[in-house]
GROMACS .gro file of C-alpha atoms in nm:
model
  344
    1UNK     CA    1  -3.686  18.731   5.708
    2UNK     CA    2  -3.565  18.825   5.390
    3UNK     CA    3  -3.650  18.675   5.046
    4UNK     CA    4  -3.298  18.508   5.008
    5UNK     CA    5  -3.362  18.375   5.331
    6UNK     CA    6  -3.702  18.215   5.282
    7UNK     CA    7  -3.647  18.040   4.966
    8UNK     CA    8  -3.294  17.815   5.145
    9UNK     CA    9  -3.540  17.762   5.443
   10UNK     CA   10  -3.803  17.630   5.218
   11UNK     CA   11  -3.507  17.463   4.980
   12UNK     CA   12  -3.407  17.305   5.297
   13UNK     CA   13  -3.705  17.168   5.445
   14UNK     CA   14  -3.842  17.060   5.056
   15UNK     CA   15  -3.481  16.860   5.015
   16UNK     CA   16  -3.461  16.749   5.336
   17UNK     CA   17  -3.726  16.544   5.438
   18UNK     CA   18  -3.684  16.316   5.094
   19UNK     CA   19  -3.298  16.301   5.182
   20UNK     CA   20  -3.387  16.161   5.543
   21UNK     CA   21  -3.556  15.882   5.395
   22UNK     CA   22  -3.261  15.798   5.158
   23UNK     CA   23  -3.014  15.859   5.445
   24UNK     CA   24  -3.199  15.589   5.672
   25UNK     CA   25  -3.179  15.332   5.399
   26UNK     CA   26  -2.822  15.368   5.209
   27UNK     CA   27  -2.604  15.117   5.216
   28UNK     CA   28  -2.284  15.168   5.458
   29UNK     CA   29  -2.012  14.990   5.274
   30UNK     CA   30  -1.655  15.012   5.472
   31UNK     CA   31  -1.290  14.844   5.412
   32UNK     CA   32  -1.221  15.013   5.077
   33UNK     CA   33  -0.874  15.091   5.158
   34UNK     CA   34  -0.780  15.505   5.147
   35UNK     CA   35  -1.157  15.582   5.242
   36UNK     CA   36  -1.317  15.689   5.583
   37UNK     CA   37  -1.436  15.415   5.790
   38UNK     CA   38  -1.717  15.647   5.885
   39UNK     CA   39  -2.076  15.476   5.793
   40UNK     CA   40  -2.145  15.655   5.408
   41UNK     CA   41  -2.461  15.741   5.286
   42UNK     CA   42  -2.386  15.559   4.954
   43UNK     CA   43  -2.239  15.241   4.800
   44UNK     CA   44  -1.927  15.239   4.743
   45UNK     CA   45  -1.798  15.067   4.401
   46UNK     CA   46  -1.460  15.007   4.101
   47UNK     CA   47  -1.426  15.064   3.810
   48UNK     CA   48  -1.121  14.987   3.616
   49UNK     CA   49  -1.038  15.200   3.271
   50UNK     CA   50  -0.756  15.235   3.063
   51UNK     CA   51  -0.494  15.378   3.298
   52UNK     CA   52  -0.695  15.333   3.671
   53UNK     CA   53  -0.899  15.161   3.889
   54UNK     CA   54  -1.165  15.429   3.993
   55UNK     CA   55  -1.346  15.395   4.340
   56UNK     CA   56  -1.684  15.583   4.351
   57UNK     CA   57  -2.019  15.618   4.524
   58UNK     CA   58  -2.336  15.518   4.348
   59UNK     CA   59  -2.671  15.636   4.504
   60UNK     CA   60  -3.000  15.604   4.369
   61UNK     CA   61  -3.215  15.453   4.133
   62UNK     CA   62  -3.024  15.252   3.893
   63UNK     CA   63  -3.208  15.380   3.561
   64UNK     CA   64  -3.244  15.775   3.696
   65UNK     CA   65  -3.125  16.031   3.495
   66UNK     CA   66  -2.681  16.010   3.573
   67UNK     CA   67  -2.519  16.319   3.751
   68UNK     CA   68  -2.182  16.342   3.833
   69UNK     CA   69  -2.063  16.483   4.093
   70UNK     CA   70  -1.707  16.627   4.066
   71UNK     CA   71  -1.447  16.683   4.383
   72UNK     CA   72  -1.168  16.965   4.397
   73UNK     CA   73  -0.904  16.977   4.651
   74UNK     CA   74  -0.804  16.909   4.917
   75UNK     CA   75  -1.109  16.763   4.927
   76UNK     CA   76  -1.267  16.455   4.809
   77UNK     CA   77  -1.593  16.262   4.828
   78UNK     CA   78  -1.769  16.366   5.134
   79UNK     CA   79  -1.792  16.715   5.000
   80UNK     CA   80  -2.145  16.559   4.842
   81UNK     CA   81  -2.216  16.341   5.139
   82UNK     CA   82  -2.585  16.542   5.168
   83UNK     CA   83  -2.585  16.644   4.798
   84UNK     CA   84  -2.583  16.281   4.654
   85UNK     CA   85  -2.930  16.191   4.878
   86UNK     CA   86  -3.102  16.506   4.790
   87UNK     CA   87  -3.101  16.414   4.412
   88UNK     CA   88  -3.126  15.999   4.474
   89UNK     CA   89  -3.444  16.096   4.667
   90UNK     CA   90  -3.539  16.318   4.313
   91UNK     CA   91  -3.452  15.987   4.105
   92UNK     CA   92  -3.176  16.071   3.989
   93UNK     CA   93  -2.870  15.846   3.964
   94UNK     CA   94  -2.584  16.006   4.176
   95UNK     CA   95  -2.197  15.887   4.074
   96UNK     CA   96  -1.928  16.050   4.293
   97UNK     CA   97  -1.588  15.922   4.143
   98UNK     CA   98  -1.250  15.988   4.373
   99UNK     CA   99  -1.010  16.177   4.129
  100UNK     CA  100  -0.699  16.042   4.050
  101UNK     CA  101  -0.476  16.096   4.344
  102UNK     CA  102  -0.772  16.075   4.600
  103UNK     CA  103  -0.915  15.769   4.826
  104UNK     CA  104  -0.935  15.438   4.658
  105UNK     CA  105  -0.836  15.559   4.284
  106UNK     CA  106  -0.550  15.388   4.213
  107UNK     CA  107  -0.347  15.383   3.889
  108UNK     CA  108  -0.339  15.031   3.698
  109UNK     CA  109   0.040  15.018   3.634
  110UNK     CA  110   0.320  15.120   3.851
  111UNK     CA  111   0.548  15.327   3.610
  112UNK     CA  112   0.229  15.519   3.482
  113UNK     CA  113   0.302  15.878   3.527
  114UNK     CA  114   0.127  16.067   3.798
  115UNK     CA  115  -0.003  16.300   3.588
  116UNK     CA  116  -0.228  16.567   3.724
  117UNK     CA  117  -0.299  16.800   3.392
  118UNK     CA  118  -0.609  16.948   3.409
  119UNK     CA  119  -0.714  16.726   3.046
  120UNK     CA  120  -0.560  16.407   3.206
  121UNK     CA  121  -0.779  16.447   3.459
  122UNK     CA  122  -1.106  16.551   3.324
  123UNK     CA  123  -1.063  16.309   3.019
  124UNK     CA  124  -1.038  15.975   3.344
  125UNK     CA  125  -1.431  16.063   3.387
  126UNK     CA  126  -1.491  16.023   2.980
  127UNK     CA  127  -1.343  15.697   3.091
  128UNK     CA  128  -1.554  15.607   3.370
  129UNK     CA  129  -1.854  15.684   3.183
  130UNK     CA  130  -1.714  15.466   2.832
  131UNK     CA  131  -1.662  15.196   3.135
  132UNK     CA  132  -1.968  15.235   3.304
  133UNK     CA  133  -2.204  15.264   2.961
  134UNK     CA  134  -2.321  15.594   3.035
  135UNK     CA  135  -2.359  15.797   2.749
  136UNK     CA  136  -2.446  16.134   2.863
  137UNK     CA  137  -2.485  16.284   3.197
  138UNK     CA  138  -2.505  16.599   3.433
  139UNK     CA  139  -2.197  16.725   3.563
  140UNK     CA  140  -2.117  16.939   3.856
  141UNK     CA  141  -1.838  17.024   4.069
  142UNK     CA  142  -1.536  17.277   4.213
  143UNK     CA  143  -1.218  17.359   4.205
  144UNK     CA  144  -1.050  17.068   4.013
  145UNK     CA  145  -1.381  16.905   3.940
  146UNK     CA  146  -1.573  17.190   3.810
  147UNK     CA  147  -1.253  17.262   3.612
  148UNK     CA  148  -1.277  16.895   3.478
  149UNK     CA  149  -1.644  16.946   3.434
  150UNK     CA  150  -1.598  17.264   3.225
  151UNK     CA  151  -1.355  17.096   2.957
  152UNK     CA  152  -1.589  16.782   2.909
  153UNK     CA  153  -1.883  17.029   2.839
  154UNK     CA  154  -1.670  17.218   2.630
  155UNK     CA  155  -1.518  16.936   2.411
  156UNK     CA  156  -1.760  16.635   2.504
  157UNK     CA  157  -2.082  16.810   2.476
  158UNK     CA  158  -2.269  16.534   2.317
  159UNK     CA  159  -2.158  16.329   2.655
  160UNK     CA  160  -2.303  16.674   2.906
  161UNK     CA  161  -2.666  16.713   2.924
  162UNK     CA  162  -2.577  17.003   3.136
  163UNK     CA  163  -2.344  17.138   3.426
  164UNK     CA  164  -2.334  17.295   3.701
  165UNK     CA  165  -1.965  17.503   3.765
  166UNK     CA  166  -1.867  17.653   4.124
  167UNK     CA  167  -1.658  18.010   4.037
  168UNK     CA  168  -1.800  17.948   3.659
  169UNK     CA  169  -1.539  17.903   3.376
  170UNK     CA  170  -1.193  17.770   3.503
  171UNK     CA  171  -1.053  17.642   3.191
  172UNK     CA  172  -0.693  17.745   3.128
  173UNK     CA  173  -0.343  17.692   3.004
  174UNK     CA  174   0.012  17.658   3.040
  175UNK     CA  175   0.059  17.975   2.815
  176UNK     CA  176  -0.167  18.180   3.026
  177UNK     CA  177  -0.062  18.044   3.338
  178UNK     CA  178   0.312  18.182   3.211
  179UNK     CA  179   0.126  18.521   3.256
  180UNK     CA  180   0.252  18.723   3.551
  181UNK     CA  181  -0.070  18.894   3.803
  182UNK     CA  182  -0.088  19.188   3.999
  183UNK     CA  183   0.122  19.114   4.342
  184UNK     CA  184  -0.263  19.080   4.552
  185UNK     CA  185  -0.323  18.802   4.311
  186UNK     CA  186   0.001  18.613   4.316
  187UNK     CA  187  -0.045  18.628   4.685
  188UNK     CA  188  -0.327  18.413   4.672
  189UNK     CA  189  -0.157  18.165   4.480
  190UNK     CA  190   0.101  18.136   4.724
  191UNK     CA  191   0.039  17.729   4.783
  192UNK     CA  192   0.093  17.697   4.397
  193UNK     CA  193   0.481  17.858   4.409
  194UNK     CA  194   0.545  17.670   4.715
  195UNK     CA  195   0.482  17.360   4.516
  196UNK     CA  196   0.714  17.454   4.253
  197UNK     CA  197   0.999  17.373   4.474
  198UNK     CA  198   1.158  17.080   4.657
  199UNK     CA  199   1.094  17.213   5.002
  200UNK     CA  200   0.738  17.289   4.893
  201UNK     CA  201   0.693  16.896   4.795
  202UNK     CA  202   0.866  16.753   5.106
  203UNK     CA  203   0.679  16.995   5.319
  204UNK     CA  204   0.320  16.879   5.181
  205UNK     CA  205   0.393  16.523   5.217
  206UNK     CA  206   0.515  16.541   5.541
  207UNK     CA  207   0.225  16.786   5.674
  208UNK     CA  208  -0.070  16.666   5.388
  209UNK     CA  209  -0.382  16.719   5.698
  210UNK     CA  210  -0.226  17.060   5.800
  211UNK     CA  211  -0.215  17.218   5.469
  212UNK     CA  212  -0.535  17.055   5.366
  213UNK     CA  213  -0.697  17.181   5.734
  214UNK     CA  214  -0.517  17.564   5.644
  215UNK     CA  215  -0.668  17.586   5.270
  216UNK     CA  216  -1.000  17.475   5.405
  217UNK     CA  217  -0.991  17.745   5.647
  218UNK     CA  218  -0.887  17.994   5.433
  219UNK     CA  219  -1.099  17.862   5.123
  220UNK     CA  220  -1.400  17.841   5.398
  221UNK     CA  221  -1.327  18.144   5.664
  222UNK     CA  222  -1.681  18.106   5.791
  223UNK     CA  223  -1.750  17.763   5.805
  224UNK     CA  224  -1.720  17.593   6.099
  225UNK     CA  225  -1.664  17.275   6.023
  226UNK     CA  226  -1.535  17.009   6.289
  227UNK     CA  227  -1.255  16.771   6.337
  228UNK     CA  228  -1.495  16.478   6.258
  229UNK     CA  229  -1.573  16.649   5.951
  230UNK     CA  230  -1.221  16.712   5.837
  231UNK     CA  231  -1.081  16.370   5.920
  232UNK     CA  232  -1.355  16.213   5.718
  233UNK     CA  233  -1.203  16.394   5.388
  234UNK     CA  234  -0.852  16.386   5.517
  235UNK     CA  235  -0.802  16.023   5.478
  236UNK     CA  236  -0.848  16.022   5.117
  237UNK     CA  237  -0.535  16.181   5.081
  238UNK     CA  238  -0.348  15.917   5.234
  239UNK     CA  239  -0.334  15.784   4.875
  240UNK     CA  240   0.022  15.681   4.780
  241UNK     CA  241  -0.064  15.900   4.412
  242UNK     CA  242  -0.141  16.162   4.613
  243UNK     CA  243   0.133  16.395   4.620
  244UNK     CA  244   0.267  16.308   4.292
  245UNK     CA  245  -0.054  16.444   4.094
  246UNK     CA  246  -0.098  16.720   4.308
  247UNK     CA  247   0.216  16.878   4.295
  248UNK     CA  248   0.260  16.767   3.859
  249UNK     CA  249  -0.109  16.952   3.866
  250UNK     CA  250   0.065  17.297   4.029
  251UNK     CA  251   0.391  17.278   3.843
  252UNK     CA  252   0.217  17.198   3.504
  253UNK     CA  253   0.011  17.490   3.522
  254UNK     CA  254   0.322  17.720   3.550
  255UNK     CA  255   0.487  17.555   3.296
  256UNK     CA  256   0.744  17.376   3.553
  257UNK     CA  257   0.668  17.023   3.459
  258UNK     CA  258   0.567  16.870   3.090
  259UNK     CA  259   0.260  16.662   3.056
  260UNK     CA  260   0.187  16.372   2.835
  261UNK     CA  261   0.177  16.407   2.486
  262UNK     CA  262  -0.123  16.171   2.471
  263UNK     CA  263  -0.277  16.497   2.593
  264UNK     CA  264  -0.168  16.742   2.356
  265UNK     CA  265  -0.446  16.767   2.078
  266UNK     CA  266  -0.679  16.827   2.365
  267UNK     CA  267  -0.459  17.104   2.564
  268UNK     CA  268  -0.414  17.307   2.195
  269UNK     CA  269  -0.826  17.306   2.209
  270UNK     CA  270  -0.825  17.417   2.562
  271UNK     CA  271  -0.528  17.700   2.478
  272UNK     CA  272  -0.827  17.863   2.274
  273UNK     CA  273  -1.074  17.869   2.572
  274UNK     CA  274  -1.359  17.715   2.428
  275UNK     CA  275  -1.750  17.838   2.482
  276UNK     CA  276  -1.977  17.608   2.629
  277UNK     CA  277  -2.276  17.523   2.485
  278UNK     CA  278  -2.476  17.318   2.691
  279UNK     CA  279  -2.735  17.460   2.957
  280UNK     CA  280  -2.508  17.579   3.241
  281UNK     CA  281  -2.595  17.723   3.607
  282UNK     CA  282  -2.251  17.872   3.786
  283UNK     CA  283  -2.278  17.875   4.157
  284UNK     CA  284  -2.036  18.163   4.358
  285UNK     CA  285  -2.020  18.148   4.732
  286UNK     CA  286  -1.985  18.525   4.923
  287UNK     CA  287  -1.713  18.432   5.160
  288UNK     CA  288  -1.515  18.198   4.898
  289UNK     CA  289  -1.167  18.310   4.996
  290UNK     CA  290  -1.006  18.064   4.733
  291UNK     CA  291  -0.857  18.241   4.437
  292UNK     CA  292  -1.164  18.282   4.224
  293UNK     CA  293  -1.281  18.522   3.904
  294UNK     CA  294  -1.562  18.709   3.892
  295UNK     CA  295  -1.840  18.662   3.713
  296UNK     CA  296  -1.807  18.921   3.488
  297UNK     CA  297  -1.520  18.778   3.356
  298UNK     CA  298  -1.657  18.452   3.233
  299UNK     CA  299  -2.000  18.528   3.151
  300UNK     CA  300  -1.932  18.537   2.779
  301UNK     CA  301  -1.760  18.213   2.801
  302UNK     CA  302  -2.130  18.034   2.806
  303UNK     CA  303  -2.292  18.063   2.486
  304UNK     CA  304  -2.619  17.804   2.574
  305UNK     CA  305  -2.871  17.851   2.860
  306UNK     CA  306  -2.721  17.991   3.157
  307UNK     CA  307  -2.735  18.132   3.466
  308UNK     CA  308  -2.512  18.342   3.741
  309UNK     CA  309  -2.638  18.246   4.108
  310UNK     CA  310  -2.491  18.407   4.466
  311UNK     CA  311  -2.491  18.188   4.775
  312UNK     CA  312  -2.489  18.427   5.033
  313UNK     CA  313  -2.481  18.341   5.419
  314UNK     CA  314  -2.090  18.304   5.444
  315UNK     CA  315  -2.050  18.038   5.209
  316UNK     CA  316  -1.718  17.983   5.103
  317UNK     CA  317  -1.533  17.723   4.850
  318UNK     CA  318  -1.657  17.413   4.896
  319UNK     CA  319  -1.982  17.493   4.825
  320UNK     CA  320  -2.161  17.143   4.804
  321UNK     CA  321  -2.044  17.080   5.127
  322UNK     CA  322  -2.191  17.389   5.286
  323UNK     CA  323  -2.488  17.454   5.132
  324UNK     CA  324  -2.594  17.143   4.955
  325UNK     CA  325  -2.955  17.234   4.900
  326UNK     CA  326  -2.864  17.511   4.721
  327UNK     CA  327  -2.635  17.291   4.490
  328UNK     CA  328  -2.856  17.037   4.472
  329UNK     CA  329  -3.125  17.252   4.321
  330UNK     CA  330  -2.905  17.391   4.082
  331UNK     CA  331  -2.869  17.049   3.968
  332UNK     CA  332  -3.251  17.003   3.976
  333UNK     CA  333  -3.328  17.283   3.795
  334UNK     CA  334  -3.087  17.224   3.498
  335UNK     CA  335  -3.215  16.859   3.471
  336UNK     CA  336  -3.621  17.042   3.438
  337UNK     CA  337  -3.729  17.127   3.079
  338UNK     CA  338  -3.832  17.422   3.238
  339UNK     CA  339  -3.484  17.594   3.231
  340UNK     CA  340  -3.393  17.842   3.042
  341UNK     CA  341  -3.141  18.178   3.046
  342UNK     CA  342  -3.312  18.357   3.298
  343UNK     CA  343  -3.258  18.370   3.684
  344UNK     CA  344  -3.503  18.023   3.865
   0.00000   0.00000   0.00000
């Protein structure tokens, strides 16, 4: 057994047995409407803010040190259905919002606009926590929510005690999303120029489980994940928001839609790609076959405490989902005053 090997084995069984005990006791709340109706392994709870009323989960002890755990898509909650008990069973207290768009989240007023900018939607967890009183916490995620992650670090670091970022620095533009890619790149983007055109809308709402069930599969080409599994997730997207933000989140990024100008001092900060300063661990799976950079190209990007890690064993994009003891310790080991730039 190699060394890689023996350290998830004895992450697993370390992680495990104190998330079994947490598991037995949750709370299964069910009815929320654009959920699962599957038993949870968390409470499920609103919020409202300024522009939504947020449904999230809430595990663990109510005075633990806050992490937030951050969805991408198309994926939602469930992708930290055994992360969230690992770290309630290490004290810490676990808040898994659904992004706008997603499950329960539902916007407050009717002719809001379903905007899915990357700073609309990080700056709707700055809500949450200005709603919730929380004044600084953890934050980890992928794909849209590490990207929403990385620009609260990055402009809220007072609010960030640290973060934990799946492919590392995803912060961007409209001005260098304008920038044309080699053609093997653009063909990996090829969900994000389908958006851009009527068809391309239609078509996702009209087949929203069979694209979501594709990207997974090509996101995730080794995990095997089951029909149970998928339909669990899939009914978030059921959301009546949904295809509006996703498809203003695609078409924003190539410049094809305007967002709100509410947004624009923030966006001008972003344009500069600014470092991040607080401790950071960035998590890369070996069979992610989303459109990802490489490490390399970000590295510079983190000017605090902070560390590269490889999850090997075929793990693809949605990383907390597939190997949550490995995300879960990243999340451990950022909250530990032992941390520091060098490989844990």
């Amino acid at each position: 057994m190699t060394l890689e090997l023996r350290r998830r084995e004895l992450l697993k069984a370390t992680l495990a047995g104190a998330a079994a005990a947490t598991t037995a006791a949750a709370t299964t709340e069910q009815g929320v409407e654009g959920v699962s109706s599957a038993a949870l392994p968390w409470k499920l709870r609103r919020i409202k803010t300024e522009l939504l009323e947020i449904t999230y989960a809430e595990l663990g002890p109510p005075h633990g040190q806050t992490v937030i755990l951050l969805h991408g898509w198309p994926y939602d909650i469930h992708s930290f259905s055994e992360v969230a008990p690992l770290l309630a069973a290490q004290g810490r207290k676990v808040i898994v919002p659904y992004l706008r768009g997603f499950g329960g989240t539902r916007f407050l007023v009717g002719s809001a606009m379903r905007n899915g900018q990357p700073a609309a939607v990080a700056t709707d967890t700055i809500r949450m926590m200005d709603a919730l009183g929380i004044k600084k916490a953890l934050l980890a995620g992928f794909d849209w929510g590490a990207r929403s992650a990385d620009i609260i670090a990055a402009l809220w670091p007072e609010r960030c005690t640290g973060l934990v970022s799946v492919s590392g620095y995803l912060i961007g533009s409209q001005a260098a999303g304008r920038n044309p890619l080699p053609p093997s790149a653009e063909l990996q983007w090829w969900y994000q120029f389908y958006f851009a055109t009527d068809r391309g809308r239609e078509g996702y709402n009209l087949y929203r489980r069979q694209f979501a069930r594709l990207i997974w599969s090509l996101a995730s080409p080794k995990w095997d994940f089951d029909d149970a599994t998928f339909e669990r997730s899939a009914a978030a997207f059921d959301n009546p928001d949904h295809v509006d933000v996703v498809i203003h989140n695609y078409r924003w990024r190539l410049g094809l839609a305007d967002g709100e100008r509410r947004y624009d001092a923030l966006e001008a900060r972003l344009s500069g790609s600014p470092p991040i300063r607080v401790p950071s661990i960035s998590l890369e799976g070996d069979a992610n076959g989303a459109p990802h950079p490489n490490p390399s190209a970000y590295a510079t990007k983190f000017a605090g405490p902070y560390v590269h890690r490889l999850v090997t064993g075929g793990i693809g994009h949605n990383l907390p989902q597939e190997a949550p003891a490995e995300f879960a310790r990243a999340i451990l080991d950022l909250g530990g005053s032992a941390f520091a730039s060098q490989p844990i």
